[in-house]
Coordinates of C-alpha atoms in Angstrom, one line a residue:
X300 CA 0.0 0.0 0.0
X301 CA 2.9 2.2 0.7
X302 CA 4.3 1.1 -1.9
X303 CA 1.7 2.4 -4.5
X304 CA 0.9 5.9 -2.5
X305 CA 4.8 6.8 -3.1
X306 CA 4.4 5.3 -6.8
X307 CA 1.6 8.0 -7.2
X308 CA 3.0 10.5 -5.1
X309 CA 6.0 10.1 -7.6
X310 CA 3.7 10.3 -11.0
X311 CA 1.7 13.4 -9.3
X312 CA 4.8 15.3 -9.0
X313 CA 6.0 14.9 -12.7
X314 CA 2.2 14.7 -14.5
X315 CA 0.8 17.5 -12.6
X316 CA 3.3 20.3 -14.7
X317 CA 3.2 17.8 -17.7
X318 CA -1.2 17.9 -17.6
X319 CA -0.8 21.9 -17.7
X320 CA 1.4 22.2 -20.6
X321 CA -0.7 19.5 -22.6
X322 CA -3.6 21.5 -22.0
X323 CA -2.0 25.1 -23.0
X324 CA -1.2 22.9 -26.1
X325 CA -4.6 21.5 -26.3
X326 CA -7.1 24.1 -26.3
X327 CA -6.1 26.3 -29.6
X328 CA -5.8 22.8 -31.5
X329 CA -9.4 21.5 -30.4
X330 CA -10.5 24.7 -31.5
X331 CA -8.2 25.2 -34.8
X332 CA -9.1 21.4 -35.4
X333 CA -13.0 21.7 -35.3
X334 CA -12.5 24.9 -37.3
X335 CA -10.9 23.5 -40.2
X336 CA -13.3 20.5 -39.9
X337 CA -16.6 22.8 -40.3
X338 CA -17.7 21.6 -37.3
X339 CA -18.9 23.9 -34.0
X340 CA -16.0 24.7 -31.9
X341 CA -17.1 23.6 -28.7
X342 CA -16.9 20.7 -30.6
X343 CA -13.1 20.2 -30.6
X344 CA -13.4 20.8 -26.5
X345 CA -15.7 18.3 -25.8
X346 CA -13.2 16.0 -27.9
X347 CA -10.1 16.9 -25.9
X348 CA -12.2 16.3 -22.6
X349 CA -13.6 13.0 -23.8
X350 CA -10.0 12.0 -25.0
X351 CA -8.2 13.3 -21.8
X352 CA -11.0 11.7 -19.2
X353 CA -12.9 8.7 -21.1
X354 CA -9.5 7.4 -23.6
X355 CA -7.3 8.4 -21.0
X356 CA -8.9 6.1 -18.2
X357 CA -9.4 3.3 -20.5
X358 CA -5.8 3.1 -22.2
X359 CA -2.8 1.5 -20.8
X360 CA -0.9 3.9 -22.9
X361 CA 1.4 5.9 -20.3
X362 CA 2.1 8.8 -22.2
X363 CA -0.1 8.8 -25.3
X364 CA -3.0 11.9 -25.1
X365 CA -6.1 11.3 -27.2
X366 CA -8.3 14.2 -28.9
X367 CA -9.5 15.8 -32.4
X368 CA -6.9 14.9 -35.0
X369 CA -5.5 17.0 -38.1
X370 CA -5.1 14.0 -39.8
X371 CA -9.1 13.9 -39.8
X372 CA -9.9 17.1 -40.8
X373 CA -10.5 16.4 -44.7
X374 CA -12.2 13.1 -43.6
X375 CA -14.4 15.1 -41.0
X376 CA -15.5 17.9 -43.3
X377 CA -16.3 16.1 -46.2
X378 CA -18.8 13.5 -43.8
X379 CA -20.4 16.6 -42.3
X380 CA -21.2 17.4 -46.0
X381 CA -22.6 14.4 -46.9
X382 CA -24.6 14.0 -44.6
X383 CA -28.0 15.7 -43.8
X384 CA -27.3 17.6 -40.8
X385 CA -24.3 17.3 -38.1
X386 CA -26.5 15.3 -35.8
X387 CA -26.7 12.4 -38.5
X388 CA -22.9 13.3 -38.5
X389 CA -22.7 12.4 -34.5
X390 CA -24.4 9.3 -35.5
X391 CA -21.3 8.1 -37.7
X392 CA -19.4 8.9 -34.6
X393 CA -21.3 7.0 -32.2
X394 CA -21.2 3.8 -34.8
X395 CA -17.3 4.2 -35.9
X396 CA -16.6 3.9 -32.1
X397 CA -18.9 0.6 -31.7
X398 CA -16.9 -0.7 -35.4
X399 CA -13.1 -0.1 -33.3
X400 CA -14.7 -1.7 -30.3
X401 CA -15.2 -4.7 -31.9
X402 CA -11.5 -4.2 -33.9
X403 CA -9.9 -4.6 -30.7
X404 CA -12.1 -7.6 -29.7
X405 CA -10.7 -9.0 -33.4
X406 CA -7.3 -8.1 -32.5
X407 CA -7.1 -5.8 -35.0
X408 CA -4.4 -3.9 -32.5
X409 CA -1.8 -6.1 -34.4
X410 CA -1.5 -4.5 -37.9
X411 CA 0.3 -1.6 -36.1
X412 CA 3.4 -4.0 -35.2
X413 CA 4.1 -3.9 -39.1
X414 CA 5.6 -0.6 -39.5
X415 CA 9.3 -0.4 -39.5
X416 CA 10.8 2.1 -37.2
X417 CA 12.1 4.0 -40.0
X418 CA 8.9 5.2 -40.5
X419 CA 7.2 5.7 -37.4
X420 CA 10.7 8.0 -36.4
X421 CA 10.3 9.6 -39.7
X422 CA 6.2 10.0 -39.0
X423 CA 7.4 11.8 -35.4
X424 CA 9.9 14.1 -37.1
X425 CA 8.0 15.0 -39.9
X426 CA 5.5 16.2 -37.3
X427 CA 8.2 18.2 -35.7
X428 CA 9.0 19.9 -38.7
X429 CA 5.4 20.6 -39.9
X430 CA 4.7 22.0 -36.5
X431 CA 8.1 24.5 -36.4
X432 CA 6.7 25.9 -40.6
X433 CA 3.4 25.9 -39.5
X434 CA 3.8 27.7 -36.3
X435 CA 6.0 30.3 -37.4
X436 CA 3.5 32.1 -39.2
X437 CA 1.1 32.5 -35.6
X438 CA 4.4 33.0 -33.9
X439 CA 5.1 36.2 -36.2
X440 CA 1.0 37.0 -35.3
X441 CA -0.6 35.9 -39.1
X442 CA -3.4 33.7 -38.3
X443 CA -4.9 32.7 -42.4
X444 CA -3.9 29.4 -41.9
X445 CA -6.0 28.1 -38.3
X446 CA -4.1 26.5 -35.6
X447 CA -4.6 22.4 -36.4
X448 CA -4.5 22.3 -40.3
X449 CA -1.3 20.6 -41.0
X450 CA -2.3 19.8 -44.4
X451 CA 0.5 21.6 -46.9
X452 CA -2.1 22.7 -49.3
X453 CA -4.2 25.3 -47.4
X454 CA -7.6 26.2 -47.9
X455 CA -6.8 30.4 -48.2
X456 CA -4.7 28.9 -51.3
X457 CA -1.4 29.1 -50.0
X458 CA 0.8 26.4 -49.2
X459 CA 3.0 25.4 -45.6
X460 CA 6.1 27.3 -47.2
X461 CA 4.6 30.2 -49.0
X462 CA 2.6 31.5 -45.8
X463 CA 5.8 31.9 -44.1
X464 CA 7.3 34.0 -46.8
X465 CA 3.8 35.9 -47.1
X466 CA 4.1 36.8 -43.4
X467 CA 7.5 37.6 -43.4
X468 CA 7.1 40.0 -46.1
X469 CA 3.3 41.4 -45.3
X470 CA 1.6 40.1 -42.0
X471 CA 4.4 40.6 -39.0
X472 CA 2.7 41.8 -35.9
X473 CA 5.5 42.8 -34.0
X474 CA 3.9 42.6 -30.4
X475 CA 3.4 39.2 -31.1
X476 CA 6.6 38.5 -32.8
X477 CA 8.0 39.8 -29.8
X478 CA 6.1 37.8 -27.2
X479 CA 7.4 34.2 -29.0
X480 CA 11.1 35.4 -29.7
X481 CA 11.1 36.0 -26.0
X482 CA 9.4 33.0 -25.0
X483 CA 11.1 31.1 -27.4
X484 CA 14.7 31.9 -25.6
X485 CA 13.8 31.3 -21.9
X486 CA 11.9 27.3 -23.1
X487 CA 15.6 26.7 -24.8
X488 CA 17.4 28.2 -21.7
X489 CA 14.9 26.7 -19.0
X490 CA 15.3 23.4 -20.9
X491 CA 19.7 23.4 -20.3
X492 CA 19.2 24.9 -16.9
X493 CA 15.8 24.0 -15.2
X494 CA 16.9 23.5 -11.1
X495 CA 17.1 19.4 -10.6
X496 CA 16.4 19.8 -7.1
X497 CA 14.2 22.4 -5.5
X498 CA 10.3 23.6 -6.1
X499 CA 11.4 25.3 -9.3
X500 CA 12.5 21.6 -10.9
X501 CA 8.3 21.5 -10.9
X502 CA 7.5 24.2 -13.1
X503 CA 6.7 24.5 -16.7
X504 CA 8.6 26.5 -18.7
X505 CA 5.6 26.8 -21.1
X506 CA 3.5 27.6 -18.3
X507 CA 5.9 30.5 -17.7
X508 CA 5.8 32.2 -20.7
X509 CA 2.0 32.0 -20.9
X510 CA 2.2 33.7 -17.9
X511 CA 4.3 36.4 -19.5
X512 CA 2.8 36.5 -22.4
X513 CA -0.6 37.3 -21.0
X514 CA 1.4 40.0 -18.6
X515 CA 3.2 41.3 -21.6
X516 CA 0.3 41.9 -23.4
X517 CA -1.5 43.9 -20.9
X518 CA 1.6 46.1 -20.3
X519 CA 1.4 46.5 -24.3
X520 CA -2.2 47.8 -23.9
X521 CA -0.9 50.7 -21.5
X522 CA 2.4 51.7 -22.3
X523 CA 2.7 50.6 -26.0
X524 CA -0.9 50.7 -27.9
X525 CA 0.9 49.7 -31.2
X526 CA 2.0 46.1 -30.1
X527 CA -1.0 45.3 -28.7
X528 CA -1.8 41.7 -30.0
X529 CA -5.3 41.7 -31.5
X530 CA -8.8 39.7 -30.1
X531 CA -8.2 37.8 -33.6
X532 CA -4.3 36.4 -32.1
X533 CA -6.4 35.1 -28.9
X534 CA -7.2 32.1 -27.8
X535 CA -11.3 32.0 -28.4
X536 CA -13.2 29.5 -26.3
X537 CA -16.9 29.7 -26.5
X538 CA -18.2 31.5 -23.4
X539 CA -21.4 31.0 -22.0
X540 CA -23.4 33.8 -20.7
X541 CA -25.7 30.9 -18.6
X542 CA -25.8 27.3 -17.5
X543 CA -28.8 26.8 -20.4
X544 CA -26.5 28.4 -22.8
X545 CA -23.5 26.0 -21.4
X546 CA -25.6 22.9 -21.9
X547 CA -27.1 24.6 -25.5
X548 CA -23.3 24.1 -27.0
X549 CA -23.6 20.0 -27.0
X550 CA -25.1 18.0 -29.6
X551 CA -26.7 14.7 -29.5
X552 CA -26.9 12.1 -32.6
X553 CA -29.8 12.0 -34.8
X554 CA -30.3 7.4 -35.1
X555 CA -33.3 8.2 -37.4
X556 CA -30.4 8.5 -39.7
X557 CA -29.1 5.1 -39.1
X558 CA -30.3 3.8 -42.7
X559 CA -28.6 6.5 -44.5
X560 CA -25.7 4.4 -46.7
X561 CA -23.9 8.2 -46.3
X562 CA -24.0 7.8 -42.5
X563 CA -22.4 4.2 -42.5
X564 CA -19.6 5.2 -45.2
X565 CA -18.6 8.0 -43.2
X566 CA -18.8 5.8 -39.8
X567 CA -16.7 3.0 -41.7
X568 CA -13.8 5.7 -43.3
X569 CA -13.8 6.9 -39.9
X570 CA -13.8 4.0 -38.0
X571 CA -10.6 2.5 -40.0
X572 CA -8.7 6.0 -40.3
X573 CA -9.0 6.6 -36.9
X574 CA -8.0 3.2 -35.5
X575 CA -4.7 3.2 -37.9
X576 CA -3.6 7.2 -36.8
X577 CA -4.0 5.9 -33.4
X578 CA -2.2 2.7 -33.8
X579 CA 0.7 4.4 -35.7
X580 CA 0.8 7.1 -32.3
X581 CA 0.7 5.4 -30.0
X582 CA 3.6 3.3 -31.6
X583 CA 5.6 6.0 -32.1
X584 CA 5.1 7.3 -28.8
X585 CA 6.4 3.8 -27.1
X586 CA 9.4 4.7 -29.1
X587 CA 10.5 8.0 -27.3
X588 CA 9.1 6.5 -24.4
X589 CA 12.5 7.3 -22.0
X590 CA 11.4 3.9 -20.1
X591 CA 10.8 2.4 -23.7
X592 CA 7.2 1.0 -22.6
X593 CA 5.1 -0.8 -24.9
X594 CA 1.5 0.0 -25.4
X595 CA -1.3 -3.0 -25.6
X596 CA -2.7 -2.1 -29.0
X597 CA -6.1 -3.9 -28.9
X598 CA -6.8 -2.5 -25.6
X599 CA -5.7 1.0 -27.4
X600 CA -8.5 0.3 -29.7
X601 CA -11.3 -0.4 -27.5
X602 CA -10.5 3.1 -25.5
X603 CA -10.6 4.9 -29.1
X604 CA -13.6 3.3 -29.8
X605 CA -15.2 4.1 -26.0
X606 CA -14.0 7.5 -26.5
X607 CA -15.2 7.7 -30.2
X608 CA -18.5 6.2 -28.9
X609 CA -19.3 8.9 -26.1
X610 CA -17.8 11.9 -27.8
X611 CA -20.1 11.3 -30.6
X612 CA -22.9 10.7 -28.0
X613 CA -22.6 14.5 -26.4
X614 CA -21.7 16.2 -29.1
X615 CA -17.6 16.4 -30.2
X616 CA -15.5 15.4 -33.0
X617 CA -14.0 11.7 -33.8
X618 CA -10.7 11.6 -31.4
X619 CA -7.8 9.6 -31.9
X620 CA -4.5 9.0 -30.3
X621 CA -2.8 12.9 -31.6
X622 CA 1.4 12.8 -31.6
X623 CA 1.6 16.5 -31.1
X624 CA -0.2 16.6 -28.0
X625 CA 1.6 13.0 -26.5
X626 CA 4.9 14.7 -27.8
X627 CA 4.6 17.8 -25.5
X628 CA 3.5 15.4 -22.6
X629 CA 6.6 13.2 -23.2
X630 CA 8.8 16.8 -23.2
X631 CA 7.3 17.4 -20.1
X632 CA 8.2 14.6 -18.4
X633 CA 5.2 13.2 -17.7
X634 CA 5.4 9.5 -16.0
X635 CA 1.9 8.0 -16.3
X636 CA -1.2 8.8 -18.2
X637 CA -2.3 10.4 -14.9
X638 CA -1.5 13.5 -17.0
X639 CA -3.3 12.8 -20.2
X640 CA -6.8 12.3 -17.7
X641 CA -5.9 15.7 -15.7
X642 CA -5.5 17.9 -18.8
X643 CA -9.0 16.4 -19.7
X644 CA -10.1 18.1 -16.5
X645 CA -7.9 21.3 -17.1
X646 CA -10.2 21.2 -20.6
X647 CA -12.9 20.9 -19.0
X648 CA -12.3 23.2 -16.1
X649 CA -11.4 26.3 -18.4
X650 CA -14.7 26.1 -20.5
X651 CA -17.1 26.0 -16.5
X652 CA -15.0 28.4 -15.3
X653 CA -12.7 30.1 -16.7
X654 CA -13.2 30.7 -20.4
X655 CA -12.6 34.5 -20.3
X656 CA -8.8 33.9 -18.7
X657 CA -7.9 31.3 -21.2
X658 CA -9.3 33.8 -23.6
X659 CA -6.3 35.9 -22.5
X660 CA -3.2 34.0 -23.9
X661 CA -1.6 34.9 -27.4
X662 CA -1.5 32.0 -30.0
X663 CA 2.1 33.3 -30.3
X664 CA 3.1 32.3 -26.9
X665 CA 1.4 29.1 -27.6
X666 CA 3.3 28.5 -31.3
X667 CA 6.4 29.4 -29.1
X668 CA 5.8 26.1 -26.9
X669 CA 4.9 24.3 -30.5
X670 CA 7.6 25.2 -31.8
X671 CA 10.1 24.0 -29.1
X672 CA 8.2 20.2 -29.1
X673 CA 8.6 20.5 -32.8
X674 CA 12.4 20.8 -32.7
X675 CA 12.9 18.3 -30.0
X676 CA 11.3 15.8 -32.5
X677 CA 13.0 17.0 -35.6
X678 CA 16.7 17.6 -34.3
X679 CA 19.5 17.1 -36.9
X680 CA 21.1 14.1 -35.1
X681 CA 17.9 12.5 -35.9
X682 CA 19.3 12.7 -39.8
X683 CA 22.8 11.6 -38.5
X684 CA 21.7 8.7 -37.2
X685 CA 19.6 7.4 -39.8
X686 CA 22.3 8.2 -42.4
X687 CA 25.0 6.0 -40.5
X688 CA 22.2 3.3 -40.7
X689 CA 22.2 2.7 -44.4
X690 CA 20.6 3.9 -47.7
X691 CA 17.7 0.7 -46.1
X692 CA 16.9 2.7 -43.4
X693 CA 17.4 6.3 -44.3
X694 CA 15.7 6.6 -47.3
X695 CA 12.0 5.6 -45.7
X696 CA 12.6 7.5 -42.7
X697 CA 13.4 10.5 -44.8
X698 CA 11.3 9.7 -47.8
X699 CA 8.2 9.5 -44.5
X700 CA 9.1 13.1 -43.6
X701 CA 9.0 14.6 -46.8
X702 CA 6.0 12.9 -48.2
X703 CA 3.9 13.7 -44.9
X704 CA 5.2 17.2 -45.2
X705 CA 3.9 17.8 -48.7
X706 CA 0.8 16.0 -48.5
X707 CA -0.7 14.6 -45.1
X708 CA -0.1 12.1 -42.8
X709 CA -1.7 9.0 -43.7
X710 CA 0.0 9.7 -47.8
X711 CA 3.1 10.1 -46.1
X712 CA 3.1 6.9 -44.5
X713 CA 1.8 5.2 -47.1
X714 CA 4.7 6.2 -49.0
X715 CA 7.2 5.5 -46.2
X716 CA 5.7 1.7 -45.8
X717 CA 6.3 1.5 -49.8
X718 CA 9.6 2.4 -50.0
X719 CA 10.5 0.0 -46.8
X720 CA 8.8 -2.9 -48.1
X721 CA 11.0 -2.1 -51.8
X722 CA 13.9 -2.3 -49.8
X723 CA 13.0 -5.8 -47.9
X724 CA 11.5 -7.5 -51.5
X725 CA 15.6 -5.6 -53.0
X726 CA 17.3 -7.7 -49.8
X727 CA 15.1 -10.7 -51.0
X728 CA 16.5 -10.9 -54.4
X729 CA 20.2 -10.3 -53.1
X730 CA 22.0 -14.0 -53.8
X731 CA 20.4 -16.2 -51.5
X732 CA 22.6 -19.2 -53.0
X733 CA 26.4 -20.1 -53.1
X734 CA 28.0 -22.5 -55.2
X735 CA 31.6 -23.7 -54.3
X736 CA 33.8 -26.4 -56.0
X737 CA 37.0 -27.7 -56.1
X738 CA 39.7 -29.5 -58.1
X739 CA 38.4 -32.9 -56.6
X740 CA 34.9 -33.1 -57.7
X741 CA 33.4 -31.9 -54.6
X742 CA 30.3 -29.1 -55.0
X743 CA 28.7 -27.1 -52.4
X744 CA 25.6 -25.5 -52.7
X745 CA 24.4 -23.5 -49.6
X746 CA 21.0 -21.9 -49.3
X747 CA 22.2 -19.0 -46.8
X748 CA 18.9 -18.2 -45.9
X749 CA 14.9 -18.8 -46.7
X750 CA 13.8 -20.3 -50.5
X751 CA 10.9 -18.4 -51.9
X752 CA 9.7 -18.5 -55.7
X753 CA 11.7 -16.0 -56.6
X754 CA 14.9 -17.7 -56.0
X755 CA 14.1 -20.5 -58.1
X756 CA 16.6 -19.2 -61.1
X757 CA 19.4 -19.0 -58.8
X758 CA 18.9 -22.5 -57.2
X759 CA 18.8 -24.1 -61.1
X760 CA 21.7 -21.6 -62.1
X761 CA 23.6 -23.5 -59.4
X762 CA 22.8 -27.2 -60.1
X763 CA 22.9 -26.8 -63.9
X764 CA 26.9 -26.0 -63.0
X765 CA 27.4 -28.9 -61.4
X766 CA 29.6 -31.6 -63.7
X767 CA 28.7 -35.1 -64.1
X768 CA 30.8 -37.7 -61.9
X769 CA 30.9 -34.5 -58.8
X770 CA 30.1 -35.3 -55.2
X771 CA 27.8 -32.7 -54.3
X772 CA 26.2 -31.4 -50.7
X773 CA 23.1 -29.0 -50.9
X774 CA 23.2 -27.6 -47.7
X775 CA 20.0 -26.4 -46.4
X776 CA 20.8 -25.9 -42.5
X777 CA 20.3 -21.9 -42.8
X778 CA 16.7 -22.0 -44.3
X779 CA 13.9 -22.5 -41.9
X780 CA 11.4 -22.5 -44.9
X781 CA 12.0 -24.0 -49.1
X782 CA 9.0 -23.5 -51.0
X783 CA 7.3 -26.0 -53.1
X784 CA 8.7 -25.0 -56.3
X785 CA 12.4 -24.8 -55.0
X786 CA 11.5 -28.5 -53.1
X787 CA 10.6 -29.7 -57.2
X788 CA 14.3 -28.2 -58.4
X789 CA 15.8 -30.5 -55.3
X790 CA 14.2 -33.3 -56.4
X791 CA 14.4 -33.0 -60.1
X792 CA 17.9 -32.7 -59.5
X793 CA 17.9 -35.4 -57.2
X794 CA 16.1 -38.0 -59.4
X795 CA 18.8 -36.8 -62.5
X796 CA 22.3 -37.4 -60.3
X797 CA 21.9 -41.3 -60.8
X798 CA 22.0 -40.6 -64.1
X799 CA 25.2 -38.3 -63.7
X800 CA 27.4 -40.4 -61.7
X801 CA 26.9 -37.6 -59.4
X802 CA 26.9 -38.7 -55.3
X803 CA 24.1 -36.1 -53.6
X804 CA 24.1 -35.9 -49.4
X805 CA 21.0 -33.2 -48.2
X806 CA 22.2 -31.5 -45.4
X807 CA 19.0 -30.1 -43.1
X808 CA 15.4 -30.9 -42.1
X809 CA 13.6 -27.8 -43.5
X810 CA 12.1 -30.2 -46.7
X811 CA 10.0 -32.2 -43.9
X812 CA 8.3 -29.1 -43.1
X813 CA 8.2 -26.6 -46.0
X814 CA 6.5 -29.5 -48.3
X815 CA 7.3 -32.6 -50.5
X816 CA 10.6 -34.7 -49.4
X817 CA 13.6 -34.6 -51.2
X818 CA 13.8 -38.2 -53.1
X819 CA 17.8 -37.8 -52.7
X820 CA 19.2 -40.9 -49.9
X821 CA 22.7 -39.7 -48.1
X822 CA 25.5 -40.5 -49.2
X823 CA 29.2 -40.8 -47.8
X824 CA 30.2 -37.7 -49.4
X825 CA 32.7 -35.4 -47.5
X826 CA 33.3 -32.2 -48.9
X827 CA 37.2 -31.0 -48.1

C-alpha cells in the first residue's frame, strides 16, 4: 500500500506540470481542429475532454493523449457534407466507435506492429518539422492558416512554405513576434538549466511564458498601444453567458439517420482511419518513451472506440491517439497517463469556469511552446543517425518526412511503408545461394537463408553447373522454410544425379516441413 501511495505521489509530482502544458497545447488545437473541420468549436473541446478523461482512463498507454486529429480534418468535413445535418454526423461517430470496439475484440491492434521504425521516427519528425513551418507564421501574429490544419495545401490557397514567406514579407505583428522570440529563448534556456532539485524543478517553462505573455500583453495595452496583439491572435473558447446556454453548446446524434448508406460510409472511413492514426501514435510514442514502454494495441482500440462512442454521444469530433499533443506530454516529463486524464479536467475546467482567462493567452506564446516540441522531435542528429544506418533505413525514414510534409499524414506513411517494403523485396533478391567447387569433384551448394519462388533461377543456375561424376552437398541448415517450387528443383535434381554419376548428401530438415521430401538418400560424401 505504501508502496503504490509513493508510486503515485511520484507520477503526481512529474504529470501534474506535464497535464498543464498538454492542455495550454490542447485548447487552440481542439479549436483550430473543429475549425478546419466545419464543425462547432465547442466541438473540438468536448473532444479533448472526452479523449483526456474517457481514452485516458481506459488506455494503458502511459504517455499517449487522445483528442481531435489534423489527420481527420478532410475526412471530417467532407462526412459533415454528406450528410443531412451534423447530428446524422454524430451518428457516424457513435457507430465508428462501436466498429473499433469490436476491432480490438478482433485483434485488429496487431496490424500496427508492421511498421518499420524508420517510419514511425520519420512520421514523429516530420511532425516536428510541420509544426516548427506551421507555427512560425502564428508565432510572427498571421493567423490565415487556423491552428490544427497541418495539411501543406491550405484552404486560403497558399501552401506550408509560401505562408511563411507571405508573413515575413506582409503580415508581421511585431507585439506578437515579440512575445514568442522572447518566449522562445527562456523554453531553450529553462530546458539546459531547469533547477534538478528544489520547487522550481516542478515548473513548466511553457506555463511561464503564458504567464508572461498574458502579462506582456497587458503592459502592451498601456504603455505601447501599437503592439498590442489583436482579439483575432487570442485564444477564443466559447463563453457561455448561462448554465442553459453552457448545456445549448452539446449536440446529441440523430439514429433516425441510421439507414442512410452516407452515414455508415462516413462511420466506416472513420472508423478505419481513426484506428490506424491511433495505432501508428501510439507506436511511435512507445518509441520516445524514456522507459521504452510498450503499449497494448487492442486495448488501445477499444478506448478509441469508447471514446469515439461517447464523444459522438454529447456532441464532439472523432478523437484519436494525436502525436503533437503525447509529444509535448513526453517533453514534459510526464510519467503515467495520470496526466493525459488531468489535462481532460484542465479542458474541462477552463470552459465552466474560466473561459474569459484562457481567452487571455496569445496564440504566439502558444506557437512558441509548438515550436520547441517541434524541434525536440525533428533535431538534426535524428538525420545523423539514420544516415550512419544505411541507404535501407534512411531513405524511408526521410522519404516519410518529406512525403507527410507535402501532403498529409496517412499519404506520407503510405509512402514510407512503400519504400520499406521495396527495400526488404531488393534484400530478397540479393543472392540467397552459393555454389563452391573444387579441383576434386566436390560441390557445395548453400542456401544462406529462406527459398521463396523468386529464388528458383538461382537454385537451377547452381545445379545446372554442377559436372557429371561431382560429389555434391546441398546444404540447407540456414533455411527455416523451401518453397514447393524450389523442393521440385531438389528433387528433379535429385532424381537426374543417378544418371550423372553424381553422389548427392541433403544437409537439413527444412524439406520435412516446408512440403514434399527430397527423393535424394545420403550418401558418404565429404566435402574438403
Amino acid at each position: 500500500m505504501s508502496q503504490n501511495l509513493a508510486s503515485l505521489a511520484e507520477n503526481w509530482r512529474r504529470d501534474f506540470p506535464a497535464s498543464i502544458v498538454v492542455f495550454l497545447v490542447a485548447v487552440p488545437l481542439c479549436l483550430g481542429i473543429a475549425l478546419a473541420s466545419g464543425a462547432p468549436l465547442f466541438s473540438g473541446l468536448i473532444a479533448g475532454i472526452v479523449g483526456g478523461i474517457v481514452v485516458g482512463i481506459i488506455s494503458k498507454s502511459p504517455l499517449s493523449v487522445s483528442g481531435p486529429a489534423a489527420g481527420l480534418t478532410v475526412i471530417v468535413l467532407t462526412a459533415i457534407e454528406s450528410v443531412p445535418s451534423y447530428q446524422a454526423f454524430l451518428l457516424a461517430v457513435v457507430l465508428a466507435g462501436v466498429l473499433q470496439i469490436a476491432f480490438s475484440f478482433t485483434k485488429g491492434g496487431i496490424l500496427g506492429e508492421f511498421v518499420p521504425t524508420s517510419v514511425t521516427t520519420g512520421m514523429l519528425a516530420a511532425i516536428g518539422l510541420i509544426l516548427i513551418l506551421k507555427q512560425i507564421p502564428h508565432a510572427l501574429g498571421y493567423d490565415g492558416d487556423v491552428e490544427g490544419d497541418f495539411a501543406f495545401l491550405q484552404t486560403d490557397g497558399m501552401n506550408t512554405l509560401s505562408t511563411i514567406w507571405y508573413t515575413l514579407a506582409n503580415s508581421i505583428q511585431w507585439g506578437a513576434a515579440i512575445i514568442a522570440l522572447v518566449s522562445l529563448i527562456f523554453l531553450f534556456w529553462w530546458d539546459a538549466n531547469k533547477p534538478k532539485d528544489g520547487m522550481l524543478r516542478l515548473l513548466p517553462g511553457p506555463l511561464v511564458v503564458v504567464v508572461f505573455a498574458v502579462v506582456a500583453n497587458a503592459v502592451f495595452a498601456s504603455a505601447a498601444p501599437g503592439l498590442v496583439i489583436e482579439k483575432t491572435h487570442l485564444v477564443q473558447v466559447p463563453v457561455a453567458g448561462s448554465v442553459a446556454e453552457f448545456f445549448s453548446f452539446f449536440s446529441f446524434p440523430d439514429f433516425s439517420a441510421i439507414t442512410l448508406p452516407a452515414v455508415w460510409t462516413a462511420a466506416v472511413t472513420l472508423a478505419l482511419v481513426a484506428s490506424l492514426e491511433s495505432l501508428l501514435s501510439v507506436k511511435a510514442i512507445d518509441t520516445i518513451d524514456p522507459e521504452r514502454r510498450t503499449t497494448d494495441k487492442n486495448r488501445e482500440l477499444l478506448a478509441q472506440g469508447s471514446g469515439n462512442l461517447i464523444s459522438g454521444l454529447i456532441g464532439g469530433l472523432p478523437v484519436t491517439s494525436v502525436i503533437v499533443r503525447s509529444s509535448a506530454n513526453v517533453d514534459s516529463n510526464a510519467n503515467s497517463k495520470l496526466s493525459t486524464i488531468l489535462h481532460g479536467f484542465w479542458l474541462l475546467l477552463s470552459v465552466v469556469v474560466i473561459p474569459t482567462i484562457i481567452n487571455l493567452i496569445p496564440l504566439s506564446v502558444l506557437a512558441a511552446i509548438l515550436i520547441q516540441t517541434g524541434y525536440k522531435l525533428n533535431k538534426p542528429a535524428l538525420y545523423v543517425k539514420f544516415w550512419k544506418l544505411g541507404w535501407a533505413q534512411f531513405i524511408p525514414f526521410f522519404a516519410t518526412v518529406a512525403a507527410i510534409l507535402f501532403t498529409d499524414l496517412l499519404k506520407g506513411i503510405a509512402v514510407g511503408l512503400a519504400i520499406g517494403f521495396a527495400f526488404v523485396i531488393a534484400r530478397n533478391f540479393r543472392p540467397a545461394v552459393t555454389y563452391v567447387d573444387d579441383e576434386h569433384g566436390n560441390v557445395l551448394v548453400r542456401a544462406r537463408r529462406n527459398l521463396y519462388f523468386i529464388h528458383k533461377y538461382e537454385l537451377q543456375k547452381a545445379f545446372d553447373r554442377v559436372p557429371d561424376g561431382a560429389n555434391v552437398i546441398i546444404d540447407l541448415t540456414a533455411a527455416d522454410f523451401v518453397d514447393p517450387d524450389n523442393i521440385d528443383i531438389i528433387n528433379g535434381f535429385s532424381e537426374g544425379a543417378r544418371f550423372r554419376n553424381i553422389d548427392l548428401f541433403v544437409r537439413g530438415d527444412t524439406p520435412r516441413r516446408a512440403g514434399p521430401q527430397i527423393k535424394a538418400e545420403p550418401k558418404d560424401v565429404v566435402y574438403a
